[in-house]
Coordinates of C-alpha atoms in Angstrom, one line a residue:
Chain J
M1 CA 132.9 87.2 168.7
R2 CA 131.8 83.6 168.3
Q3 CA 128.0 83.4 168.5
F4 CA 125.1 81.5 167.1
Q5 CA 121.3 81.3 167.3
I6 CA 118.9 78.4 167.6
F7 CA 115.2 78.4 166.6
G8 CA 112.6 75.7 167.4
L9 CA 110.7 74.5 164.3
Q10 CA 107.0 73.7 165.0
T11 CA 105.3 71.4 162.6
A12 CA 101.9 69.7 162.2
L13 CA 101.7 66.2 163.6
I14 CA 104.0 64.0 161.5
K15 CA 102.4 60.9 160.1
P16 CA 103.8 57.8 158.3
G17 CA 104.6 58.6 154.7
D18 CA 104.8 62.3 155.3
S19 CA 107.6 64.3 153.6
L20 CA 109.9 65.7 156.2
L21 CA 111.0 68.4 153.8
E22 CA 107.4 69.6 153.3
H23 CA 107.0 69.8 157.1
L24 CA 110.3 71.8 157.3
Y25 CA 109.4 74.2 154.5
A26 CA 106.0 74.8 156.1
A27 CA 107.6 75.5 159.5
F28 CA 110.0 78.0 157.9
D29 CA 107.1 79.7 156.2
T30 CA 104.9 79.8 159.2
Q31 CA 107.7 81.2 161.4
G32 CA 108.9 83.7 158.9
L33 CA 112.3 82.1 158.5
V34 CA 114.2 81.9 155.2
L35 CA 116.8 79.2 154.7
Q36 CA 120.4 80.5 154.4
D37 CA 123.8 79.0 153.5
H38 CA 125.4 77.3 156.5
D39 CA 122.2 76.7 158.4
I40 CA 122.1 73.5 160.3
I41 CA 118.8 71.6 160.5
V42 CA 118.3 69.3 163.4
L43 CA 115.6 66.6 163.3
A44 CA 114.3 64.4 166.2
E45 CA 114.7 60.7 165.5
S46 CA 111.1 60.0 166.5
A47 CA 109.8 62.4 163.8
V48 CA 112.1 60.7 161.2
A49 CA 111.1 57.2 162.3
T50 CA 107.4 58.1 162.2
A51 CA 107.6 59.6 158.7
Q52 CA 109.4 56.4 157.6
G53 CA 106.5 54.3 159.1
R54 CA 108.9 52.7 161.6
I55 CA 106.0 52.2 164.1
I56 CA 105.0 48.8 165.5
E57 CA 101.8 47.8 167.2
L58 CA 102.8 45.8 170.3
Q59 CA 99.7 43.6 170.1
S60 CA 100.9 42.2 166.7
I61 CA 104.2 40.9 168.3
Q62 CA 104.5 37.3 169.5
P63 CA 107.2 37.3 172.3
S64 CA 109.7 34.5 172.2
E65 CA 110.7 32.5 175.2
E66 CA 113.9 34.6 175.5
A67 CA 111.8 37.8 175.4
R68 CA 109.5 36.5 178.2
E69 CA 112.5 35.7 180.4
V70 CA 114.2 39.1 179.8
A71 CA 110.8 40.8 180.4
L72 CA 110.4 39.0 183.7
Q73 CA 114.0 39.8 184.8
Y74 CA 113.9 43.5 183.9
D75 CA 110.1 44.2 184.5
I76 CA 109.3 45.0 180.9
E77 CA 106.3 44.2 178.7
P78 CA 107.1 40.9 176.9
A79 CA 106.2 42.3 173.5
L80 CA 108.4 45.3 174.1
A81 CA 111.3 43.0 175.1
E82 CA 110.8 41.1 171.9
V83 CA 111.0 44.2 169.7
V84 CA 114.1 45.4 171.6
I85 CA 115.8 42.1 171.1
Q86 CA 114.9 42.1 167.4
E87 CA 116.3 45.7 167.1
S88 CA 119.5 45.0 169.1
D89 CA 122.8 43.5 167.9
A90 CA 123.4 42.5 171.5
I91 CA 121.8 43.1 174.9
V92 CA 124.6 43.8 177.5
G93 CA 122.4 44.1 180.6
G94 CA 119.5 46.1 182.0
I95 CA 117.8 47.8 185.0
P96 CA 114.1 47.6 185.8
G97 CA 112.2 49.0 182.8
F98 CA 115.2 49.1 180.4
L99 CA 117.5 46.9 178.5
L100 CA 121.0 48.2 177.6
S101 CA 121.5 47.4 173.9
I102 CA 124.2 47.6 171.3
K103 CA 122.8 48.5 167.9
S104 CA 125.1 49.4 164.9
G105 CA 127.9 50.2 167.3
H106 CA 125.8 52.5 169.5
L107 CA 125.2 51.7 173.2
L108 CA 121.7 52.7 174.1
P109 CA 118.6 51.9 176.2
N110 CA 116.0 49.6 174.6
A111 CA 117.7 49.8 171.2
G112 CA 116.0 53.2 170.8
V113 CA 112.5 51.5 170.9
D114 CA 110.2 54.1 172.4
G115 CA 106.5 54.4 173.3
S116 CA 106.5 58.1 173.9
N117 CA 104.9 60.1 171.1
A118 CA 103.7 56.9 169.3
P119 CA 100.0 56.1 169.0
E120 CA 98.4 54.1 171.8
G121 CA 99.7 50.5 171.9
H122 CA 102.5 51.3 169.5
V123 CA 106.2 52.0 169.7
T124 CA 108.6 53.8 167.3
L125 CA 111.9 52.2 166.3
L126 CA 115.0 54.1 165.5
P127 CA 115.0 55.5 161.9
A128 CA 116.2 53.2 159.1
D129 CA 119.6 54.2 157.7
P130 CA 119.7 57.7 159.3
D131 CA 123.0 58.6 157.6
A132 CA 121.6 58.1 154.1
L133 CA 118.5 60.0 155.0
A134 CA 120.5 63.0 156.3
H135 CA 122.6 62.9 153.2
D136 CA 119.6 62.8 150.9
L137 CA 117.9 65.7 152.7
R138 CA 121.0 67.8 152.5
K139 CA 121.4 67.1 148.8
T140 CA 117.7 67.7 148.0
I141 CA 117.8 71.1 149.9
L142 CA 120.9 72.1 147.9
E143 CA 119.2 71.2 144.6
K144 CA 115.9 72.9 145.4
T145 CA 117.2 76.0 147.2
G146 CA 120.9 76.3 146.4
C147 CA 121.6 76.5 150.1
V148 CA 124.6 74.7 151.6
V149 CA 123.3 73.3 154.8
A150 CA 124.0 70.5 157.3
I151 CA 121.5 67.9 158.6
L152 CA 121.6 66.2 162.0
I153 CA 119.2 63.5 163.2
I154 CA 119.3 63.4 167.0
D155 CA 118.2 61.2 169.9
S156 CA 118.3 61.6 173.7
R157 CA 120.7 59.9 176.0
T158 CA 121.8 60.0 179.6
H159 CA 125.4 60.3 180.9
P160 CA 126.5 57.6 183.4
M161 CA 125.4 58.5 186.9
R162 CA 123.6 61.7 185.8
Y163 CA 119.9 62.3 185.8
G164 CA 118.1 63.6 182.7
S165 CA 118.6 63.2 179.0
G166 CA 120.5 65.3 176.6
G167 CA 121.0 65.3 172.9
V168 CA 123.3 63.1 170.8
A169 CA 123.5 62.9 167.0
I170 CA 122.7 59.6 165.3
A171 CA 123.3 61.0 161.9
C172 CA 125.3 64.0 160.6
S173 CA 125.8 65.2 157.0
G174 CA 127.5 68.4 155.9
I175 CA 129.6 69.2 158.9
P176 CA 132.2 67.1 160.8
A177 CA 130.5 65.3 163.7
I178 CA 133.8 65.3 165.7
I179 CA 136.5 67.9 165.6
D180 CA 139.9 66.5 166.4
E181 CA 142.0 69.1 168.3
R182 CA 144.9 66.8 169.0
G183 CA 148.0 68.6 167.9
R184 CA 146.6 72.0 168.6
K185 CA 148.2 74.1 171.4
D186 CA 146.7 74.8 174.8
L187 CA 146.9 78.2 176.6
F188 CA 150.5 77.5 177.5
G189 CA 151.6 76.4 174.1
R190 CA 151.6 72.7 174.7
E191 CA 150.1 70.2 172.4
L192 CA 146.7 68.9 173.4
K193 CA 146.8 65.1 173.7
V194 CA 143.3 63.8 173.8
T195 CA 140.8 66.4 173.0
R196 CA 138.2 65.6 170.4
R197 CA 135.1 67.8 170.5
A198 CA 131.8 66.0 170.0
V199 CA 130.4 69.0 167.9
A200 CA 127.4 67.1 166.5
D201 CA 126.4 65.9 170.0
N202 CA 126.8 69.5 171.4
I203 CA 124.6 70.8 168.6
A204 CA 122.1 68.0 169.4
S205 CA 122.0 69.1 173.0
A206 CA 121.7 72.7 172.1
A207 CA 118.8 71.9 169.8
E208 CA 117.0 69.9 172.6
L209 CA 116.7 73.2 174.5
V210 CA 114.1 74.4 171.9
M211 CA 112.6 71.0 170.9
G212 CA 109.7 69.3 172.6
E213 CA 109.6 65.8 173.9
S214 CA 106.0 66.0 175.0
D215 CA 103.0 67.6 173.3
E216 CA 104.9 70.6 171.9
Q217 CA 105.2 69.4 168.3
T218 CA 108.6 71.0 167.9
P219 CA 110.5 68.0 166.3
A220 CA 113.1 70.1 164.6
A221 CA 115.4 73.1 165.1
L222 CA 117.5 75.5 163.1
V223 CA 121.0 76.4 164.2
R224 CA 122.3 79.5 162.5
G225 CA 125.7 81.3 162.7
L226 CA 127.9 78.5 164.1
D227 CA 131.5 78.9 163.2
I228 CA 132.2 75.4 161.7
E229 CA 133.4 74.0 158.3
F230 CA 130.7 72.9 155.9
G231 CA 131.4 70.3 153.2
E232 CA 131.1 66.7 152.2
F233 CA 131.3 65.3 155.7
E234 CA 129.2 62.2 156.4
G235 CA 128.5 60.0 159.4
I236 CA 129.8 59.7 163.0
D237 CA 132.9 57.7 163.9
L238 CA 132.2 55.3 166.7
I239 CA 134.6 54.1 169.3
A240 CA 135.8 50.5 170.0
P241 CA 134.4 49.3 173.4
D242 CA 137.9 49.0 174.9
E243 CA 138.8 52.6 174.0
C244 CA 135.7 53.8 175.9
I245 CA 136.6 54.6 179.5
F246 CA 133.3 53.4 180.9
I247 CA 133.2 50.1 179.0
G248 CA 137.0 49.6 179.1
S249 CA 136.9 50.1 182.9
L250 CA 134.0 47.8 183.5
K251 CA 134.7 45.3 180.7
K252 CA 134.5 42.1 182.7
A253 CA 130.8 42.7 182.9
Y254 CA 130.6 43.8 179.3
I255 CA 132.4 40.7 178.0
T256 CA 130.1 38.3 180.0
P257 CA 126.6 39.7 179.6
P258 CA 123.9 38.2 181.9
Chain D
M1 CA 108.8 80.6 168.5
R2 CA 111.3 79.3 171.0
Q3 CA 114.8 80.6 170.3
F4 CA 117.9 81.7 172.0
Q5 CA 121.4 83.0 171.3
I6 CA 124.9 82.1 172.6
F7 CA 127.9 84.4 172.7
G8 CA 131.5 83.3 173.5
L9 CA 133.1 85.5 176.1
Q10 CA 136.8 86.1 175.5
T11 CA 139.0 87.0 178.5
A12 CA 142.6 87.8 179.3
L13 CA 144.6 84.8 180.6
I14 CA 143.1 83.9 184.0
K15 CA 145.6 83.7 186.9
P16 CA 145.4 82.4 190.5
G17 CA 143.7 85.0 192.7
D18 CA 142.0 86.7 189.8
S19 CA 138.4 87.9 190.2
L20 CA 136.2 86.0 187.7
L21 CA 133.6 88.8 187.8
E22 CA 136.2 91.3 186.7
H23 CA 137.2 89.1 183.8
L24 CA 133.5 88.7 182.9
Y25 CA 132.7 92.4 183.1
A26 CA 135.8 93.2 181.0
A27 CA 134.6 90.6 178.4
F28 CA 131.1 92.2 178.3
D29 CA 132.6 95.7 177.8
T30 CA 135.1 94.6 175.2
Q31 CA 132.5 92.8 173.2
G32 CA 129.8 95.5 173.5
L33 CA 127.4 93.3 175.5
V34 CA 125.2 94.6 178.3
L35 CA 124.1 92.1 181.0
Q36 CA 120.3 91.6 181.0
D37 CA 117.7 89.9 183.2
H38 CA 117.5 86.1 182.5
D39 CA 121.0 85.9 181.0
I40 CA 122.8 82.6 181.7
I41 CA 126.6 82.9 182.3
V42 CA 128.5 79.7 181.7
L43 CA 132.1 79.3 183.0
A44 CA 134.6 76.6 182.2
E45 CA 135.7 74.6 185.3
S46 CA 139.4 75.1 184.4
A47 CA 139.0 78.9 184.5
V48 CA 137.3 78.7 187.9
A49 CA 139.9 76.3 189.3
T50 CA 142.7 78.5 188.1
A51 CA 141.3 81.6 189.7
Q52 CA 140.9 79.6 192.9
G53 CA 144.6 78.6 192.7
R54 CA 143.6 74.9 192.4
I55 CA 146.9 74.2 190.5
I56 CA 149.4 71.6 191.6
E57 CA 153.0 71.2 190.5
L58 CA 153.5 67.5 189.8
Q59 CA 157.2 67.7 190.9
S60 CA 156.1 68.5 194.4
I61 CA 154.1 65.3 194.7
Q62 CA 155.5 62.2 196.4
P63 CA 153.7 59.2 194.8
S64 CA 152.5 56.5 197.3
E65 CA 153.1 52.8 196.6
E66 CA 149.4 52.5 195.6
A67 CA 149.9 55.4 193.1
R68 CA 153.0 53.7 191.6
E69 CA 151.0 50.4 191.1
V70 CA 148.0 52.2 189.5
A71 CA 150.4 54.3 187.4
L72 CA 152.1 51.1 186.0
Q73 CA 148.8 49.3 185.4
Y74 CA 147.2 52.2 183.5
D75 CA 150.3 53.9 182.0
I76 CA 150.0 57.1 183.9
E77 CA 152.7 59.4 185.4
P78 CA 153.0 58.3 189.1
A79 CA 152.6 61.8 190.5
L80 CA 149.4 62.3 188.4
A81 CA 148.1 59.0 189.7
E82 CA 148.8 60.2 193.3
V83 CA 146.9 63.4 192.7
V84 CA 144.0 61.6 191.1
I85 CA 143.8 59.1 194.0
Q86 CA 143.8 62.0 196.5
E87 CA 141.1 63.8 194.6
S88 CA 138.9 60.7 194.2
D89 CA 136.4 59.2 196.6
A90 CA 136.9 55.9 194.8
I91 CA 138.7 54.6 191.7
V92 CA 136.4 52.1 189.9
G93 CA 138.7 51.2 187.0
G94 CA 140.7 52.6 184.2
I95 CA 142.0 52.4 180.6
P96 CA 145.5 53.3 179.4
G97 CA 146.1 57.0 180.3
F98 CA 143.0 57.4 182.5
L99 CA 141.5 56.3 185.8
L100 CA 137.7 56.2 186.2
S101 CA 137.0 58.1 189.5
I102 CA 134.0 58.8 191.6
K103 CA 134.2 62.2 193.2
S104 CA 131.3 63.8 195.2
G105 CA 128.9 61.4 193.5
H106 CA 130.2 62.2 190.0
L107 CA 131.7 59.6 187.7
L108 CA 134.6 61.1 185.7
P109 CA 138.0 60.4 184.3
N110 CA 141.0 61.2 186.5
A111 CA 138.7 62.9 189.1
G112 CA 138.8 66.0 186.8
V113 CA 142.6 66.4 187.2
D114 CA 143.8 67.9 184.0
G115 CA 147.1 69.0 182.5
S116 CA 145.6 71.0 179.6
N117 CA 145.6 74.7 179.9
A118 CA 147.7 74.5 183.1
P119 CA 151.3 75.8 183.3
E120 CA 154.1 73.4 182.3
G121 CA 154.5 70.6 184.8
H122 CA 151.3 71.5 186.6
V123 CA 147.7 70.2 186.6
T124 CA 144.5 71.9 187.6
L125 CA 142.1 70.2 190.0
L126 CA 138.3 70.6 189.8
P127 CA 137.0 73.8 191.4
A128 CA 136.5 73.7 195.2
D129 CA 132.8 73.9 196.1
P130 CA 131.5 74.9 192.6
D131 CA 127.9 75.1 193.8
A132 CA 128.7 77.7 196.5
L133 CA 130.8 79.7 194.0
A134 CA 128.0 79.7 191.4
H135 CA 125.5 80.9 194.0
D136 CA 127.9 83.6 195.2
L137 CA 128.5 84.9 191.7
R138 CA 124.8 85.0 191.0
K139 CA 124.0 86.9 194.2
T140 CA 126.9 89.3 193.6
I141 CA 125.7 90.1 190.1
L142 CA 122.2 90.6 191.4
E143 CA 123.5 93.1 194.0
K144 CA 125.8 95.0 191.7
T145 CA 123.7 95.1 188.5
G146 CA 120.2 94.3 189.6
C147 CA 120.1 91.5 187.0
V148 CA 118.5 88.2 187.7
V149 CA 120.9 85.7 186.0
A150 CA 121.9 82.1 186.3
I151 CA 125.4 80.7 186.6
L152 CA 126.7 77.4 185.3
I153 CA 130.1 75.9 185.8
I154 CA 130.8 73.3 183.2
D155 CA 133.2 70.5 182.4
S156 CA 133.7 68.1 179.5
R157 CA 132.7 64.5 179.4
T158 CA 132.3 61.7 176.9
H159 CA 129.2 59.5 176.4
P160 CA 129.8 55.7 176.7
M161 CA 131.0 54.3 173.4
R162 CA 131.1 57.7 171.7
Y163 CA 134.1 59.8 170.6
G164 CA 134.6 63.4 171.6
S165 CA 133.7 65.4 174.6
G166 CA 130.6 67.5 175.2
G167 CA 129.5 69.7 178.0
V168 CA 128.1 68.8 181.4
A169 CA 127.3 71.2 184.3
I170 CA 129.1 70.6 187.6
A171 CA 127.4 73.6 189.2
C172 CA 124.1 75.3 188.5
S173 CA 122.5 78.3 190.3
G174 CA 119.4 80.3 189.3
I175 CA 117.7 77.8 187.0
P176 CA 116.7 74.2 187.5
A177 CA 119.5 71.8 186.3
I178 CA 116.9 69.1 185.4
I179 CA 113.4 69.6 184.3
D180 CA 111.1 66.7 185.2
E181 CA 108.5 66.1 182.5
R182 CA 107.0 63.0 184.1
G183 CA 103.3 63.5 184.3
R184 CA 103.2 65.7 181.2
K185 CA 101.4 64.4 178.1
D186 CA 102.9 63.2 174.9
L187 CA 101.7 64.0 171.4
F188 CA 99.0 61.4 171.8
G189 CA 97.8 62.6 175.2
R190 CA 99.5 59.9 177.3
E191 CA 101.5 60.6 180.4
L192 CA 105.3 60.6 179.9
K193 CA 106.8 58.1 182.3
V194 CA 110.6 58.7 182.5
T195 CA 111.5 61.9 180.8
R196 CA 113.7 64.2 182.7
R197 CA 115.6 66.8 180.6
A198 CA 119.2 67.6 181.6
V199 CA 118.7 71.2 180.8
A200 CA 122.0 72.3 182.5
D201 CA 124.0 69.7 180.6
N202 CA 122.3 70.8 177.4
I203 CA 123.2 74.4 178.0
A204 CA 126.8 73.3 178.9
S205 CA 127.0 71.5 175.6
A206 CA 125.6 74.4 173.7
A207 CA 128.2 76.7 175.4
E208 CA 131.1 74.4 174.4
L209 CA 130.3 75.3 170.8
V210 CA 131.6 78.8 171.4
M211 CA 134.1 78.1 174.1
G212 CA 137.8 77.2 173.6
E213 CA 139.6 74.2 175.0
S214 CA 142.8 75.1 173.4
D215 CA 144.5 78.5 173.0
E216 CA 141.4 80.5 172.3
Q217 CA 140.9 82.1 175.7
T218 CA 137.1 81.8 175.6
P219 CA 136.5 80.3 179.0
A220 CA 132.9 81.6 179.3
A221 CA 129.7 82.0 177.3
L222 CA 126.5 84.0 177.6
V223 CA 123.2 82.3 176.8
R224 CA 120.4 84.7 176.1
G225 CA 116.7 84.2 175.4
L226 CA 116.2 80.7 176.6
D227 CA 112.6 79.9 177.8
I228 CA 113.3 78.6 181.3
E229 CA 112.2 79.5 184.8
F230 CA 114.7 81.6 186.8
G231 CA 114.7 81.6 190.6
E232 CA 116.2 80.2 193.8
F233 CA 117.3 76.9 192.2
E234 CA 120.6 75.5 193.4
G235 CA 122.7 72.4 192.6
I236 CA 122.4 69.3 190.5
D237 CA 120.6 66.1 191.7
L238 CA 122.8 63.1 191.3
I239 CA 121.6 59.5 190.6
A240 CA 122.2 56.4 192.7
P241 CA 124.6 54.0 190.9
D242 CA 121.9 51.3 190.6
E243 CA 119.4 53.7 189.0
C244 CA 122.0 54.4 186.3
I245 CA 121.5 52.1 183.3
F246 CA 125.2 51.9 182.6
I247 CA 126.4 51.2 186.1
G248 CA 123.2 49.2 187.0
S249 CA 123.7 47.0 184.0
L250 CA 127.4 46.5 184.6
K251 CA 127.3 46.6 188.4
K252 CA 129.2 43.4 189.1
A253 CA 132.4 45.1 187.9
Y254 CA 131.3 48.3 189.7
I255 CA 130.9 46.6 193.1
T256 CA 134.3 44.8 192.8
P257 CA 136.7 47.4 191.6
P258 CA 140.2 46.2 190.5

């Protein structure tokens, strides 16, 4: 029987310069958990960004003319618009309160710049080089404990035309982020043509069920018992815009942003 | 400590007219599981549609002129295009191999019409009235076993510009599909402004980690121990297109479909 378990990991408030590993080890100790081979550790991007010091005080930002225009058009604070523009590779549109950004091949609101769980008047940016950080954490844990684990750094996203945010992985080290089932057989013995499973995103969503986005201080989770291959897997393959059914279908608007 | 467990439920091959409950009870027995209060049972839409007999033989379909044109434009079998058009409230675009449909307020590829895990030359449609079915299953289980459970029917979707499919709920009975955290406080005591959690979608994604889309015959999962309120919750609120950052940002293309 395929089965697995997920535990929320509660930590003290994470501050710039903190060691994420020390927070994790303390959470394990406090909760009576012992790290095992093939554990998957899931970290919220906001906790990672905070530890990295990726926090900006909005008052320190001088909005450009472009930022002021975008801020007016989409009903956003001009300083926030400036930070989002600086953090984005491209802005492809927006709705009141949010810009839709492309950043490092990811499509996401406000380039991941977020005022929740940041000190008053501040915003957190997305973590710097999350893939490298996930890799380093995995290797350090292997050296220090001998345990073969995987590390995911996750963010929240919405699906088109659905309410509510779920988890997606922005970094994945130690397990494949996507499992390609093309070539496998279906129930009737025919080859599957398009099925790729977003395993890392599914783990991210599962972890969000035990992690807190408000005052719960549960910025991490432990996934144990999942039947998946562990090894030297790194990163998350991204799709070309035209291959994406949403962007591909609506590409006139995508190609000529406002 | 917040924690929960997920078990894959293996069944015999589900056929039109089968009782889903009998398949579920058999799976519990075989796997030595005993239903408990506050268990969440997750069912794949393909299994539900098959039991409902929502299977169509493509050879029996006479494609319309519109279907032939769409089929040519998007490189799809004409009979499949006809079924997708019949199942859709609107077609908003497409990419080679897929049409992007709106059906009952949901945005999804091919209106959920799927050839995987259907007999040769056949496709399965989405389940008929999944909300009513989820409700009925929940009430029947309560009557027969006395257990307060929740029922989810799930499908697979991709996020914009990401590879791989994850789970989303298309029906939810017995728990809230979305938890609204607006008004709650963040780590620094400020009110959260926009956070709604797509709990049902997160459970769907977690369940996909133990469910099979190929020949594994694991069309259901059991989620146990999740800290969530059970009660007379029914259905999934859907978003207006303009409130959706993807459609709202790209709405010129949305308003004038090809």
